[in-house]
Amino acid sequence: MTEAILLVGGQGTRLRPVTVNTPKPMVPAAGVPFLAHQIARAAAAGVTHIVMATCYLAEVFEPYFGDGSDFGITLEYVVEDEPLGTGGAIRNAAQRLTGGPDSPVLVFNGDILTGLDIAGLVESHQAADADVSLHLVRVEDPRAFGLVPTDSEGRVLAFTEKPQTPEEIITDQINAGCYVFRRSVIDSIPAGRPVSVERETFPGLLDSGAKLHGVTEDTYWLDLGKPESFVQASADLVRGIVSSPAVPGPRGEALVLPGAVVADGAKLSGGTVVGAGARIESGAVVQGSIVLDGATLGPDTVVSASLIGAGASVGSRTVVNGAVVGDGAVVGADNELRAGVRVWCEAELPDAAVRFSSDR
Ligand code: GDD
Ligand code: MG
């Protein structure tokens, strides 16, 4: 039996995600709340018991995920009164774990999509007899992450969260947000106060001579902090570039959920998802986008790499590229929305109100 803690809290999650009214972990990616993919992937890797550590709105998660039986696991919720930070949340959630002091405990950041071999990470942790094992990936720009240099055997040499100076950037290897802890190490984290696992626990463990083992696996890995990454993650799930047992349909160019209406002359590609009750009119071209439930894309709209919120509508010939249209927003015909623009929920944009291209 393998147990896991799923971190779903912190200040970031409280913010409205991408002008869509749903809390971030519950925004659908490839047709289901994003967290469903993490839970399903963990279950497929042999995890049987997950404790979800949240610091707000457990009532959002519980009605959907219930006791975990739909995923073939036991799922429990632990709610912090005040955010306890990543380390404090792990310590707090561990009260619900049942394994002994030496048993491995998986910990997942809740805002990562990865193709990591989870069972392989646990095996490697046990083979290395490590106190903590960390999945590491290489990225082009490591500044927004935790830097984790290792020696030739994978032993972690330092942990620098969000480096502030160029001198601190000594590696492109970063913390990918998935760990295996020896249970007794979690019990050594102070209880009842905020603790950052990245800024306090890992550096402290290194100072005390604990064995932190880095596993650099070159696999699909995406941090969903930005809306454009979220849309990308959804498209990659639909196309099967990263696999999740929770995707409600076969892999392909588009996932059209039951109750959606797609006109004959519309073209869907690039891992587009069309939610229940959404309508895509004739001549629309939709690429690598998420169209949430009840949204409408008018005739000849061109939508790519974008998220169209629930019940929103986009008028004829409007171009939406790399943008987010909030729930219930009404975008008129002949607009051009590009480059990270976000239309707030329920906002109304008249016909021909915004464009990016030069005057013709
Ligand atoms: N329950 C709970 N309580 N969860 C929390 C809290 C808290 O107080 N604070 C953060 N979390 C959760 C977040 O919801 C997220 O799933 C995870 O812990 C990591 O927190 P983020 O706020 O997303 O951190 P980050 O993205 O800046 O950096 C982290 O992730 C990077 C990889 O994406 C760090 O772990 C970095 O070292 C890492 O490279
Ligand atoms: Mg994050």
Short mmCIF file of C-alpha atoms and ligand atoms in Angstrom, two decimals:
data_model
loop_
_atom_site.label_atom_id
_atom_site.label_comp_id
_atom_site.label_asym_id
_atom_site.label_seq_id
_atom_site.Cartn_x
_atom_site.Cartn_y
_atom_site.Cartn_z
CA MET A 1 0.00 0.00 0.00
CA THR A 2 1.34 3.42 -0.94
CA GLU A 3 0.05 6.61 0.61
CA ALA A 4 0.19 10.14 -0.72
CA ILE A 5 -0.47 13.74 0.24
CA LEU A 6 -1.81 16.09 -2.41
CA LEU A 7 -1.12 19.78 -1.75
CA VAL A 8 -4.01 21.93 -2.89
CA GLY A 9 -3.92 25.20 -1.07
CA GLY A 10 -1.85 28.28 -0.60
CA GLN A 11 -2.63 31.84 -1.57
CA GLY A 12 -2.43 31.27 -5.31
CA THR A 13 -5.32 28.85 -5.39
CA ARG A 14 -7.59 31.32 -3.67
CA LEU A 15 -7.36 33.78 -6.53
CA ARG A 16 -9.77 33.47 -9.35
CA PRO A 17 -7.83 31.28 -11.70
CA VAL A 18 -8.09 32.76 -15.12
CA THR A 19 -11.14 34.95 -14.71
CA VAL A 20 -13.17 31.76 -14.66
CA ASN A 21 -15.44 31.42 -11.64
CA THR A 22 -14.22 27.98 -10.59
CA PRO A 23 -11.36 27.49 -8.09
CA LYS A 24 -8.21 26.71 -10.00
CA PRO A 25 -7.81 23.00 -9.15
CA MET A 26 -11.41 22.41 -10.28
CA VAL A 27 -11.20 24.09 -13.70
CA PRO A 28 -11.70 21.31 -16.24
CA ALA A 29 -8.67 20.17 -18.21
CA ALA A 30 -9.49 17.58 -20.87
CA GLY A 31 -13.07 17.50 -19.63
CA VAL A 32 -12.60 16.92 -15.89
CA PRO A 33 -11.34 19.03 -12.96
CA PHE A 34 -7.58 19.17 -13.23
CA LEU A 35 -7.07 17.39 -9.90
CA ALA A 36 -8.84 14.30 -11.27
CA HIS A 37 -5.84 13.67 -13.50
CA GLN A 38 -3.44 13.80 -10.58
CA ILE A 39 -5.58 11.48 -8.50
CA ALA A 40 -6.11 9.04 -11.37
CA ARG A 41 -2.42 8.98 -12.27
CA ALA A 42 -1.47 8.32 -8.65
CA ALA A 43 -4.07 5.55 -8.37
CA ALA A 44 -2.76 3.95 -11.57
CA ALA A 45 0.72 3.94 -10.03
CA GLY A 46 -0.49 1.95 -7.02
CA VAL A 47 -1.37 4.72 -4.57
CA THR A 48 -4.27 3.51 -2.44
CA HIS A 49 -4.77 6.32 0.08
CA ILE A 50 -4.57 10.06 -0.63
CA VAL A 51 -4.90 12.87 1.88
CA MET A 52 -5.80 16.13 0.19
CA ALA A 53 -4.35 19.07 2.11
CA THR A 54 -6.34 22.22 1.49
CA CYS A 55 -6.64 25.49 3.32
CA TYR A 56 -9.91 26.62 1.90
CA LEU A 57 -13.12 25.41 0.41
CA ALA A 58 -12.93 21.69 1.06
CA GLU A 59 -16.63 21.80 0.17
CA VAL A 60 -15.56 22.42 -3.42
CA PHE A 61 -13.57 19.22 -3.64
CA GLU A 62 -15.54 16.78 -1.56
CA PRO A 63 -18.79 16.80 -3.56
CA TYR A 64 -16.85 15.93 -6.71
CA PHE A 65 -14.18 13.53 -5.49
CA GLY A 66 -16.07 12.08 -2.51
CA ASP A 67 -14.34 9.25 -0.68
CA GLY A 68 -12.19 8.40 -3.71
CA SER A 69 -14.02 5.16 -4.50
CA ASP A 70 -14.61 6.26 -8.12
CA PHE A 71 -10.82 6.21 -8.43
CA GLY A 72 -10.46 2.94 -6.53
CA ILE A 73 -8.70 4.64 -3.62
CA THR A 74 -9.45 6.09 -0.20
CA LEU A 75 -9.49 9.88 -0.28
CA GLU A 76 -9.52 12.10 2.80
CA TYR A 77 -9.53 15.87 3.23
CA VAL A 78 -7.64 17.91 5.77
CA VAL A 79 -8.45 21.61 5.92
CA GLU A 80 -6.06 24.13 7.47
CA ASP A 81 -7.66 27.07 9.32
CA GLU A 82 -4.81 29.27 8.11
CA PRO A 83 -2.46 28.31 5.28
CA LEU A 84 0.35 26.29 6.87
CA GLY A 85 2.72 26.50 3.91
CA THR A 86 3.88 23.45 1.99
CA GLY A 87 5.79 21.87 4.90
CA GLY A 88 3.13 22.67 7.47
CA ALA A 89 0.46 21.22 5.18
CA ILE A 90 2.42 18.00 4.73
CA ARG A 91 2.93 17.70 8.51
CA ASN A 92 -0.74 18.39 9.18
CA ALA A 93 -2.03 15.94 6.55
CA ALA A 94 0.30 13.19 7.76
CA GLN A 95 -1.92 12.75 10.84
CA ARG A 96 -4.24 10.77 8.61
CA LEU A 97 -1.59 8.43 7.22
CA THR A 98 -1.48 4.89 8.51
CA GLY A 99 2.02 3.68 7.54
CA GLY A 100 4.91 3.13 9.99
CA PRO A 101 7.94 5.41 10.54
CA ASP A 102 9.91 3.92 7.65
CA SER A 103 7.10 3.79 5.09
CA PRO A 104 7.35 5.93 1.96
CA VAL A 105 4.92 8.84 1.61
CA LEU A 106 4.41 10.47 -1.79
CA VAL A 107 3.76 14.21 -1.87
CA PHE A 108 2.42 16.01 -4.93
CA ASN A 109 2.17 19.71 -5.64
CA GLY A 110 -1.38 20.12 -6.92
CA ASP A 111 -0.54 22.36 -9.88
CA ILE A 112 1.75 20.13 -11.92
CA LEU A 113 1.02 17.87 -14.85
CA THR A 114 3.69 15.24 -15.36
CA GLY A 115 4.32 11.92 -17.03
CA LEU A 116 6.59 10.88 -14.16
CA ASP A 117 6.91 7.17 -13.41
CA ILE A 118 5.54 7.53 -9.87
CA ALA A 119 6.06 3.91 -8.87
CA GLY A 120 9.61 4.15 -10.24
CA LEU A 121 10.30 7.15 -7.98
CA VAL A 122 9.16 5.18 -4.93
CA GLU A 123 11.35 2.21 -5.95
CA SER A 124 14.35 4.45 -6.47
CA HIS A 125 13.74 6.08 -3.07
CA GLN A 126 13.76 2.72 -1.37
CA ALA A 127 16.79 1.44 -3.29
CA ALA A 128 18.71 4.59 -2.29
CA ASP A 129 17.53 4.29 1.33
CA ALA A 130 16.91 8.05 1.16
CA ASP A 131 15.22 10.27 3.72
CA VAL A 132 13.55 12.23 0.94
CA SER A 133 13.59 11.67 -2.82
CA LEU A 134 12.75 14.49 -5.20
CA HIS A 135 11.73 14.37 -8.82
CA LEU A 136 13.86 16.89 -10.72
CA VAL A 137 13.52 18.26 -14.24
CA ARG A 138 15.68 20.56 -16.32
CA VAL A 139 14.16 23.84 -17.52
CA GLU A 140 15.40 26.68 -19.64
CA ASP A 141 14.70 29.39 -17.08
CA PRO A 142 14.88 28.05 -13.52
CA ARG A 143 14.28 31.36 -11.72
CA ALA A 144 10.66 30.71 -10.76
CA PHE A 145 11.45 27.33 -9.19
CA GLY A 146 13.48 25.55 -6.52
CA LEU A 147 17.02 24.88 -7.74
CA VAL A 148 18.38 21.46 -6.82
CA PRO A 149 21.98 20.65 -7.76
CA THR A 150 23.03 17.02 -7.28
CA ASP A 151 26.31 15.07 -7.37
CA SER A 152 27.00 12.26 -9.85
CA GLU A 153 25.13 9.76 -7.66
CA GLY A 154 22.06 11.96 -7.43
CA ARG A 155 22.70 13.16 -3.88
CA VAL A 156 21.16 16.60 -3.40
CA LEU A 157 23.83 19.22 -2.62
CA ALA A 158 21.67 22.29 -1.99
CA PHE A 159 18.12 23.58 -2.27
CA THR A 160 17.63 27.19 -3.33
CA GLU A 161 14.02 28.26 -3.68
CA LYS A 162 13.45 31.04 -6.24
CA PRO A 163 17.04 32.27 -6.63
CA GLN A 164 17.37 36.03 -6.27
CA THR A 165 20.81 36.67 -7.75
CA PRO A 166 22.56 35.39 -10.91
CA GLU A 167 25.23 33.77 -8.69
CA GLU A 168 22.57 31.57 -7.13
CA ILE A 169 21.65 30.09 -10.49
CA ILE A 170 24.15 27.24 -10.46
CA THR A 171 21.99 24.62 -12.17
CA ASP A 172 19.05 24.27 -14.52
CA GLN A 173 17.81 21.31 -12.50
CA ILE A 174 14.68 22.16 -10.56
CA ASN A 175 12.28 20.69 -8.04
CA ALA A 176 9.45 19.23 -10.09
CA GLY A 177 7.00 19.20 -7.17
CA CYS A 178 6.81 15.47 -6.42
CA TYR A 179 8.59 13.89 -3.47
CA VAL A 180 8.83 10.66 -1.53
CA PHE A 181 9.37 11.21 2.20
CA ARG A 182 10.34 8.68 4.79
CA ARG A 183 7.37 8.99 7.16
CA SER A 184 9.54 9.74 10.21
CA VAL A 185 11.02 12.76 8.38
CA ILE A 186 7.55 14.27 8.03
CA ASP A 187 7.03 13.79 11.76
CA SER A 188 10.13 15.91 12.41
CA ILE A 189 8.55 18.96 10.71
CA PRO A 190 7.28 21.37 13.41
CA ALA A 191 3.52 21.14 13.91
CA GLY A 192 1.00 23.95 14.26
CA ARG A 193 2.85 26.74 12.48
CA PRO A 194 3.53 27.66 8.84
CA VAL A 195 6.57 25.87 7.40
CA SER A 196 7.90 26.02 3.86
CA VAL A 197 9.22 22.64 2.81
CA GLU A 198 11.34 24.37 0.17
CA ARG A 199 12.80 27.20 2.28
CA GLU A 200 13.00 25.55 5.68
CA THR A 201 12.64 21.76 5.69
CA PHE A 202 14.90 20.80 2.77
CA PRO A 203 17.76 23.19 3.66
CA GLY A 204 17.48 22.10 7.32
CA LEU A 205 17.61 18.42 6.39
CA LEU A 206 20.69 19.03 4.22
CA ASP A 207 22.42 20.87 7.08
CA SER A 208 21.73 17.98 9.42
CA GLY A 209 23.27 15.46 7.01
CA ALA A 210 20.04 13.79 5.91
CA LYS A 211 20.06 11.92 2.60
CA LEU A 212 18.13 13.78 -0.07
CA HIS A 213 18.08 11.89 -3.33
CA GLY A 214 17.35 13.62 -6.64
CA VAL A 215 15.84 11.68 -9.52
CA THR A 216 16.18 13.54 -12.79
CA GLU A 217 13.63 11.99 -15.11
CA ASP A 218 13.29 13.54 -18.48
CA THR A 219 9.55 13.27 -18.89
CA TYR A 220 6.54 15.40 -19.75
CA TRP A 221 6.37 18.16 -17.14
CA LEU A 222 4.30 21.32 -17.03
CA ASP A 223 3.72 23.83 -14.24
CA LEU A 224 0.17 25.11 -14.52
CA GLY A 225 0.76 28.45 -12.88
CA LYS A 226 -0.18 30.37 -16.02
CA PRO A 227 -3.47 30.10 -17.93
CA GLU A 228 -1.66 29.37 -21.17
CA SER A 229 0.05 26.38 -19.55
CA PHE A 230 -3.31 25.18 -18.28
CA VAL A 231 -4.76 25.27 -21.79
CA GLN A 232 -1.65 23.53 -23.09
CA ALA A 233 -1.98 20.80 -20.44
CA SER A 234 -5.57 20.15 -21.43
CA ALA A 235 -4.65 19.89 -25.12
CA ASP A 236 -1.74 17.56 -24.36
CA LEU A 237 -4.00 15.31 -22.30
CA VAL A 238 -6.56 15.14 -25.10
CA ARG A 239 -3.90 14.34 -27.67
CA GLY A 240 -2.30 11.75 -25.38
CA ILE A 241 1.07 13.50 -25.27
CA VAL A 242 0.76 12.89 -21.55
CA SER A 243 -1.59 10.16 -20.45
CA SER A 244 -4.24 10.25 -17.76
CA PRO A 245 -6.80 7.56 -17.03
CA ALA A 246 -9.26 10.35 -16.15
CA VAL A 247 -9.66 11.71 -19.69
CA PRO A 248 -13.29 10.89 -20.55
CA GLY A 249 -12.72 9.66 -24.11
CA PRO A 250 -10.17 8.33 -26.58
CA ARG A 251 -7.08 10.36 -27.37
CA GLY A 252 -7.38 12.48 -30.49
CA GLU A 253 -7.54 15.92 -32.01
CA ALA A 254 -10.66 16.88 -30.09
CA LEU A 255 -12.77 15.77 -27.16
CA VAL A 256 -16.43 16.64 -27.63
CA LEU A 257 -18.33 15.96 -24.42
CA PRO A 258 -21.89 14.61 -24.44
CA GLY A 259 -24.43 17.37 -25.02
CA ALA A 260 -22.10 19.59 -27.03
CA VAL A 261 -23.19 20.62 -30.52
CA VAL A 262 -20.57 21.02 -33.24
CA ALA A 263 -21.84 22.18 -36.65
CA ASP A 264 -20.75 20.23 -39.72
CA GLY A 265 -18.60 22.97 -41.13
CA ALA A 266 -16.63 23.58 -37.92
CA LYS A 267 -13.03 22.35 -37.54
CA LEU A 268 -11.66 21.17 -34.21
CA SER A 269 -8.01 20.24 -33.76
CA GLY A 270 -4.94 20.33 -31.53
CA GLY A 271 -6.57 18.69 -28.52
CA THR A 272 -9.56 21.02 -28.26
CA VAL A 273 -12.22 20.22 -25.66
CA VAL A 274 -15.86 21.19 -26.12
CA GLY A 275 -17.89 21.02 -22.91
CA ALA A 276 -21.45 19.85 -22.38
CA GLY A 277 -24.06 22.17 -23.85
CA ALA A 278 -21.47 24.21 -25.76
CA ARG A 279 -22.19 25.14 -29.41
CA ILE A 280 -19.64 25.55 -32.16
CA GLU A 281 -21.16 27.12 -35.26
CA SER A 282 -20.34 26.42 -38.88
CA GLY A 283 -17.04 27.72 -40.20
CA ALA A 284 -15.48 28.02 -36.76
CA VAL A 285 -11.86 26.88 -36.52
CA VAL A 286 -10.83 25.84 -33.02
CA GLN A 287 -7.32 24.70 -32.21
CA GLY A 288 -5.80 23.52 -28.91
CA SER A 289 -8.43 25.28 -26.80
CA ILE A 290 -10.82 24.66 -23.94
CA VAL A 291 -14.45 25.60 -24.57
CA LEU A 292 -16.26 25.15 -21.27
CA ASP A 293 -19.85 24.03 -20.74
CA GLY A 294 -22.55 26.08 -22.38
CA ALA A 295 -20.21 28.41 -24.27
CA THR A 296 -20.96 29.42 -27.88
CA LEU A 297 -18.52 30.11 -30.69
CA GLY A 298 -20.26 31.89 -33.56
CA PRO A 299 -19.86 31.26 -37.30
CA ASP A 300 -16.34 31.66 -38.70
CA THR A 301 -14.72 32.36 -35.32
CA VAL A 302 -11.02 31.45 -35.11
CA VAL A 303 -10.01 30.28 -31.65
CA SER A 304 -6.60 28.92 -30.70
CA ALA A 305 -4.67 28.22 -27.48
CA SER A 306 -7.46 29.87 -25.50
CA LEU A 307 -9.90 29.18 -22.74
CA ILE A 308 -13.54 30.12 -23.31
CA GLY A 309 -15.41 30.19 -19.99
CA ALA A 310 -18.68 28.50 -19.15
CA GLY A 311 -21.65 30.13 -20.83
CA ALA A 312 -19.49 32.72 -22.62
CA SER A 313 -20.17 33.61 -26.22
CA VAL A 314 -17.91 34.75 -29.02
CA GLY A 315 -19.44 36.49 -32.04
CA SER A 316 -18.94 35.77 -35.72
CA ARG A 317 -15.49 36.11 -37.27
CA THR A 318 -13.88 37.06 -33.96
CA VAL A 319 -10.30 35.84 -33.51
CA VAL A 320 -9.24 34.61 -30.07
CA ASN A 321 -5.61 33.53 -29.71
CA GLY A 322 -3.76 32.89 -26.44
CA ALA A 323 -6.59 34.52 -24.51
CA VAL A 324 -9.05 33.79 -21.74
CA VAL A 325 -12.71 34.69 -22.01
CA GLY A 326 -14.30 34.54 -18.55
CA ASP A 327 -17.49 32.69 -17.66
CA GLY A 328 -20.59 34.35 -19.07
CA ALA A 329 -18.68 37.02 -20.99
CA VAL A 330 -20.17 38.18 -24.28
CA VAL A 331 -17.66 39.03 -26.98
CA GLY A 332 -19.24 40.64 -30.04
CA ALA A 333 -18.51 39.88 -33.67
CA ASP A 334 -15.37 40.99 -35.53
CA ASN A 335 -13.08 41.39 -32.55
CA GLU A 336 -9.47 40.30 -32.31
CA LEU A 337 -8.27 39.12 -28.89
CA ARG A 338 -4.66 38.00 -28.61
CA ALA A 339 -1.53 37.64 -26.55
CA GLY A 340 -2.69 36.87 -23.04
CA VAL A 341 -5.71 39.17 -22.98
CA ARG A 342 -8.35 38.20 -20.40
CA VAL A 343 -11.97 39.16 -20.68
CA TRP A 344 -13.49 39.27 -17.22
CA CYS A 345 -16.46 37.11 -16.28
CA GLU A 346 -19.79 38.51 -17.49
CA ALA A 347 -18.06 41.40 -19.32
CA GLU A 348 -19.58 42.52 -22.61
CA LEU A 349 -17.51 43.58 -25.57
CA PRO A 350 -19.43 45.20 -28.46
CA ASP A 351 -18.98 44.19 -32.09
CA ALA A 352 -15.69 45.32 -33.67
CA ALA A 353 -14.41 46.83 -30.40
CA VAL A 354 -10.87 45.43 -30.13
CA ARG A 355 -8.27 44.52 -32.66
CA PHE A 356 -4.52 43.90 -32.72
CA SER A 357 -3.68 43.98 -36.37
CA SER A 358 -2.83 47.24 -38.07
CA ASP A 359 -5.46 49.28 -39.91
CA ARG A 360 -6.15 48.13 -43.42
N1 GDD B 1 -2.51 22.89 1.81
C1 GDD B 1 -1.66 23.85 1.46
N2 GDD B 1 -1.37 24.85 2.33
N3 GDD B 1 -1.09 23.77 0.23
C2 GDD B 1 -0.23 24.77 -0.10
C3 GDD B 1 0.10 25.83 0.75
C4 GDD B 1 -0.52 25.86 2.04
O1 GDD B 1 -0.32 26.77 2.87
N4 GDD B 1 0.99 26.64 0.10
C5 GDD B 1 1.19 26.09 -1.12
N5 GDD B 1 0.45 24.96 -1.26
C6 GDD B 1 0.38 24.08 -2.43
C7 GDD B 1 -0.01 24.81 -3.71
O2 GDD B 1 -1.42 24.75 -3.92
C8 GDD B 1 0.72 24.02 -4.77
O3 GDD B 1 -0.03 22.87 -5.16
C9 GDD B 1 1.96 23.54 -4.03
O4 GDD B 1 1.67 23.58 -2.64
C10 GDD B 1 3.20 24.39 -4.34
O5 GDD B 1 2.93 25.73 -4.00
P1 GDD B 1 3.03 26.91 -5.06
O6 GDD B 1 2.57 28.15 -4.38
O7 GDD B 1 2.38 26.53 -6.34
O8 GDD B 1 4.60 27.00 -5.22
P2 GDD B 1 5.43 27.43 -6.52
O9 GDD B 1 4.77 27.01 -7.76
O10 GDD B 1 5.80 28.85 -6.38
O11 GDD B 1 6.79 26.55 -6.32
C11 GDD B 1 6.73 25.18 -5.99
O12 GDD B 1 6.56 24.39 -7.15
C12 GDD B 1 7.67 24.42 -8.08
C13 GDD B 1 7.35 23.46 -9.23
O13 GDD B 1 6.21 23.89 -9.91
C14 GDD B 1 8.02 24.81 -5.26
O14 GDD B 1 7.85 23.51 -4.74
C15 GDD B 1 9.22 24.88 -6.18
O15 GDD B 1 10.40 24.43 -5.52
C16 GDD B 1 8.99 24.02 -7.42
O16 GDD B 1 10.09 24.14 -8.32
MG MG B 2 2.98 26.29 -8.29
#
